[in-house]
């Protein structure tokens, strides 16, 4: 059977970093994210009993490097033993560069694989499966503002507010296009094992989650800005203090932060967040988008600027 699904990446405002159970890929902390609109990953999964092995193509080229992780996702979703599968992926933004490509990829793959193996699962079940493959992917099963709660044995994911209920905009400043030096999974384990700040990061996450949840409920942009920037800087500080240190930023990342500080000083409603890569995501009110885009585009060293609104949950496109 064959199915195609599409998912948008999401960007965490309150970050997931660290695992309570690496085997089951359970996050050590809860997180809150926004699902994006204009970036996407489409996945077609076709199970075929005549195939000897799984295969993967991304944007028309065969890809061996990502295949083992995608095959493991198929094992989990379809169950073993299973027929081998052809996986065909299309993605309209750089992969593994800190733009949450694994979130949209595993969300889309989970939805497509469940349908192609004849399983009818609700969003919560799909989110739990996607989260086993990549923690952030669980959040792309929902649209708008999404909270992921980390529980002892599983996760609970829910939408806090729809994309049309508080339509913020995101401007992504691309500061480097190559793949990042270290993946999140590995870097998280280094933080957990060696950073002197890891335990306080985990212990104090609820404070930030509470503040962000309240800000979203009240549509309080300033409050959300303060807590999101704090949470992002706290996560990166923890990584910088690990051994070996994990530093995802480059000098252009820092320059983008200065641009955003200048805009804020001029009264522009914008704040930044940075994930496991050197790109800077500026979140702003829709009326500030042109200003923020122009300011980041003219920041020295910025390679490209992408603009997106908030988007919807991962969904099935067709099944045959
Ligand atoms: C910094 O979801 O990529 O983007 O579960 O190991 O696949 P794995 O990690 P991943 O980590 C995302 C980290 C982050 C923060 C976030 O999205 O919450």
Tab-separated table of N, CA and C in Angstrom, residues 133-209:
chain	number	residue	atom	x	y	z
A	133	UNK	N	10.720	8.809	17.242
A	133	UNK	CA	11.714	8.917	16.155
A	133	UNK	C	12.501	10.207	16.277
A	134	UNK	N	11.855	11.288	16.600
A	134	UNK	CA	12.530	12.568	16.837
A	134	UNK	C	11.612	13.384	17.737
A	135	UNK	N	12.120	13.782	18.894
A	135	UNK	CA	11.275	14.405	19.922
A	135	UNK	C	10.444	15.568	19.391
A	136	UNK	N	11.066	16.437	18.615
A	136	UNK	CA	10.367	17.639	18.145
A	136	UNK	C	9.282	17.288	17.119
A	137	UNK	N	9.378	16.124	16.471
A	137	UNK	CA	8.404	15.753	15.432
A	137	UNK	C	7.005	15.596	16.010
A	138	UNK	N	6.922	15.196	17.278
A	138	UNK	CA	5.600	14.993	17.898
A	138	UNK	C	4.766	16.275	17.809
A	139	UNK	N	5.420	17.426	17.906
A	139	UNK	CA	4.682	18.700	17.924
A	139	UNK	C	4.120	19.059	16.557
A	140	UNK	N	4.725	18.555	15.467
A	140	UNK	CA	4.219	18.883	14.124
A	140	UNK	C	2.937	18.124	13.782
A	141	UNK	N	2.475	17.259	14.705
A	141	UNK	CA	1.186	16.603	14.496
A	141	UNK	C	0.038	17.548	14.827
A	142	UNK	N	0.377	18.735	15.333
A	142	UNK	CA	-0.632	19.739	15.678
A	142	UNK	C	-0.247	21.066	15.035
A	143	UNK	N	-1.244	21.941	14.807
A	143	UNK	CA	-0.968	23.246	14.204
A	143	UNK	C	-0.934	24.350	15.246
A	144	UNK	N	-0.500	25.539	14.841
A	144	UNK	CA	-0.497	26.715	15.720
A	144	UNK	C	0.493	26.584	16.863
A	145	UNK	N	0.058	26.986	18.063
A	145	UNK	CA	0.898	26.896	19.267
A	145	UNK	C	0.661	25.527	19.910
A	146	UNK	N	1.737	24.816	20.194
A	146	UNK	CA	1.602	23.421	20.632
A	146	UNK	C	2.434	23.188	21.891
A	147	UNK	N	1.837	22.501	22.861
A	147	UNK	CA	2.608	22.136	24.052
A	147	UNK	C	2.816	20.630	24.103
A	148	UNK	N	4.045	20.253	24.393
A	148	UNK	CA	4.375	18.834	24.607
A	148	UNK	C	4.710	18.666	26.079
A	149	UNK	N	3.941	17.793	26.717
A	149	UNK	CA	4.169	17.529	28.139
A	149	UNK	C	4.999	16.252	28.253
A	150	UNK	N	6.057	16.332	29.039
A	150	UNK	CA	6.919	15.161	29.223
A	150	UNK	C	6.442	14.408	30.457
A	151	UNK	N	5.992	13.152	30.253
A	151	UNK	CA	5.519	12.365	31.389
A	151	UNK	C	6.493	11.209	31.617
A	152	UNK	N	6.263	10.432	32.683
A	152	UNK	CA	7.219	9.371	33.026
A	152	UNK	C	7.398	8.355	31.904
A	153	UNK	N	6.265	7.898	31.331
A	153	UNK	CA	6.352	6.800	30.362
A	153	UNK	C	6.002	7.182	28.942
A	154	UNK	N	5.448	8.409	28.763
A	154	UNK	CA	5.072	8.824	27.405
A	154	UNK	C	5.037	10.348	27.352
A	155	UNK	N	4.469	10.857	26.275
A	155	UNK	CA	4.307	12.307	26.157
A	155	UNK	C	2.831	12.604	25.907
A	156	UNK	N	2.414	13.808	26.244
A	156	UNK	CA	1.067	14.257	25.880
A	156	UNK	C	1.251	15.544	25.081
A	157	UNK	N	0.591	15.640	23.952
A	157	UNK	CA	0.762	16.815	23.094
A	157	UNK	C	-0.607	17.433	22.839
A	158	UNK	N	-0.691	18.767	22.863
A	158	UNK	CA	-1.985	19.405	22.592
A	158	UNK	C	-1.768	20.785	21.995
A	159	UNK	N	-2.760	21.247	21.247
A	159	UNK	CA	-2.706	22.600	20.677
A	159	UNK	C	-3.164	23.579	21.751
A	160	UNK	N	-2.398	24.654	21.940
A	160	UNK	CA	-2.761	25.668	22.930
A	160	UNK	C	-3.629	26.748	22.300
A	161	UNK	N	-3.400	27.004	21.010
A	161	UNK	CA	-4.066	28.119	20.346
A	161	UNK	C	-3.846	27.940	18.840
A	162	UNK	N	-4.892	28.120	18.061
A	162	UNK	CA	-4.803	27.869	16.621
A	162	UNK	C	-3.968	28.915	15.897
A	163	UNK	N	-3.523	28.573	14.693
A	163	UNK	CA	-2.658	29.482	13.929
A	163	UNK	C	-3.388	30.781	13.580
A	164	UNK	N	-4.721	30.720	13.445
A	164	UNK	CA	-5.462	31.940	13.099
A	164	UNK	C	-5.868	32.735	14.341
A	165	UNK	N	-5.690	32.129	15.523
A	165	UNK	CA	-6.109	32.826	16.747
A	165	UNK	C	-5.056	33.819	17.238
A	166	UNK	N	-3.811	33.577	16.858
A	166	UNK	CA	-2.741	34.550	17.147
A	166	UNK	C	-1.713	34.414	16.016
A	167	UNK	N	-1.991	35.047	14.886
A	167	UNK	CA	-1.197	34.786	13.682
A	167	UNK	C	0.147	35.519	13.670
A	168	UNK	N	1.098	35.005	14.424
A	168	UNK	CA	2.427	35.616	14.423
A	168	UNK	C	3.176	35.260	13.132
A	169	UNK	N	4.239	36.006	12.849
A	169	UNK	CA	5.066	35.707	11.679
A	169	UNK	C	6.472	35.319	12.118
A	170	UNK	N	7.125	34.539	11.295
A	170	UNK	CA	8.491	34.099	11.593
A	170	UNK	C	9.382	34.461	10.409
A	171	UNK	N	10.481	35.139	10.705
A	171	UNK	CA	11.477	35.462	9.681
A	171	UNK	C	12.725	34.652	10.033
A	172	UNK	N	13.136	33.790	9.121
A	172	UNK	CA	14.315	32.952	9.379
A	172	UNK	C	15.503	33.555	8.654
A	173	UNK	N	16.552	33.885	9.402
A	173	UNK	CA	17.778	34.387	8.787
A	173	UNK	C	18.739	33.205	8.653
A	174	UNK	N	19.059	32.853	7.416
A	174	UNK	CA	19.972	31.736	7.172
A	174	UNK	C	21.397	32.294	7.181
A	175	UNK	N	22.204	31.768	8.097
A	175	UNK	CA	23.575	32.297	8.247
A	175	UNK	C	24.617	31.307	7.743
A	176	UNK	N	24.179	30.084	7.423
A	176	UNK	CA	25.082	29.035	6.957
A	176	UNK	C	24.205	27.990	6.294
A	177	UNK	N	24.669	27.400	5.178
A	177	UNK	CA	23.775	26.463	4.496
A	177	UNK	C	24.174	25.002	4.658
A	178	UNK	N	25.411	24.739	5.045
A	178	UNK	CA	25.867	23.343	5.159
A	178	UNK	C	25.206	22.650	6.328
A	179	UNK	N	25.325	21.298	6.372
A	179	UNK	CA	24.783	20.584	7.531
A	179	UNK	C	25.565	20.925	8.798
A	180	UNK	N	24.882	20.849	9.941
A	180	UNK	CA	25.543	21.212	11.192
A	180	UNK	C	26.581	20.165	11.595
A	181	UNK	N	27.516	20.582	12.451
A	181	UNK	CA	28.655	19.728	12.803
A	181	UNK	C	28.235	18.541	13.667
A	182	UNK	N	27.202	18.712	14.462
A	182	UNK	CA	26.781	17.637	15.382
A	182	UNK	C	25.259	17.622	15.444
A	183	UNK	N	24.677	16.438	15.450
A	183	UNK	CA	23.219	16.322	15.504
A	183	UNK	C	22.697	16.559	16.922
A	184	UNK	N	21.404	16.892	17.020
A	184	UNK	CA	20.808	17.186	18.329
A	184	UNK	C	20.904	15.993	19.276
A	185	UNK	N	20.640	14.783	18.748
A	185	UNK	CA	20.590	13.599	19.611
A	185	UNK	C	21.905	13.444	20.365
A	186	UNK	N	23.006	13.539	19.624
A	186	UNK	CA	24.327	13.372	20.230
A	186	UNK	C	24.657	14.547	21.167
A	187	UNK	N	24.356	15.749	20.704
A	187	UNK	CA	24.677	16.937	21.508
A	187	UNK	C	23.898	16.952	22.824
A	188	UNK	N	22.657	16.459	22.783
A	188	UNK	CA	21.850	16.413	24.017
A	188	UNK	C	22.489	15.496	25.050
A	189	UNK	N	23.002	14.370	24.591
A	189	UNK	CA	23.621	13.435	25.523
A	189	UNK	C	24.903	14.026	26.125
A	190	UNK	N	25.638	14.775	25.320
A	190	UNK	CA	26.841	15.441	25.848
A	190	UNK	C	26.430	16.446	26.925
A	191	UNK	N	25.370	17.208	26.667
A	191	UNK	CA	24.883	18.175	27.672
A	191	UNK	C	24.486	17.450	28.958
A	192	UNK	N	23.717	16.374	28.796
A	192	UNK	CA	23.210	15.648	29.978
A	192	UNK	C	24.363	15.098	30.815
A	193	UNK	N	25.366	14.573	30.132
A	193	UNK	CA	26.447	13.905	30.869
A	193	UNK	C	27.468	14.883	31.417
A	194	UNK	N	27.654	16.041	30.786
A	194	UNK	CA	28.805	16.869	31.174
A	194	UNK	C	28.494	18.311	31.565
A	195	UNK	N	27.325	18.831	31.213
A	195	UNK	CA	27.133	20.258	31.513
A	195	UNK	C	26.775	20.449	32.988
A	196	UNK	N	27.494	21.328	33.683
A	196	UNK	CA	27.171	21.571	35.097
A	196	UNK	C	25.812	22.250	35.266
A	197	UNK	N	25.244	22.757	34.164
A	197	UNK	CA	23.963	23.474	34.244
A	197	UNK	C	22.772	22.590	33.854
A	198	UNK	N	23.043	21.330	33.498
A	198	UNK	CA	21.960	20.499	32.962
A	198	UNK	C	20.828	20.288	33.974
A	199	UNK	N	21.186	19.972	35.232
A	199	UNK	CA	20.104	19.654	36.178
A	199	UNK	C	19.240	20.878	36.464
A	200	UNK	N	19.837	22.067	36.532
A	200	UNK	CA	18.969	23.233	36.782
A	200	UNK	C	18.143	23.564	35.538
A	201	UNK	N	18.682	23.276	34.353
A	201	UNK	CA	17.881	23.432	33.120
A	201	UNK	C	16.600	22.595	33.224
A	202	UNK	N	16.742	21.333	33.617
A	202	UNK	CA	15.577	20.445	33.701
A	202	UNK	C	14.642	20.907	34.822
A	203	UNK	N	15.237	21.203	35.988
A	203	UNK	CA	14.409	21.549	37.155
A	203	UNK	C	13.590	22.818	36.942
A	204	UNK	N	14.131	23.784	36.203
A	204	UNK	CA	13.458	25.082	36.109
A	204	UNK	C	12.634	25.264	34.844
A	205	UNK	N	12.507	24.197	34.053
A	205	UNK	CA	11.769	24.327	32.796
A	205	UNK	C	10.301	24.676	33.025
A	206	UNK	N	9.710	24.142	34.107
A	206	UNK	CA	8.280	24.394	34.337
A	206	UNK	C	7.979	25.878	34.506
A	207	UNK	N	8.919	26.624	35.101
A	207	UNK	CA	8.701	28.077	35.258
A	207	UNK	C	8.504	28.725	33.884
A	208	UNK	N	9.360	28.341	32.938
A	208	UNK	CA	9.272	28.941	31.602
A	208	UNK	C	8.028	28.466	30.859
A	209	UNK	N	7.696	27.187	31.045
A	209	UNK	CA	6.480	26.665	30.395
A	209	UNK	C	5.245	27.403	30.915
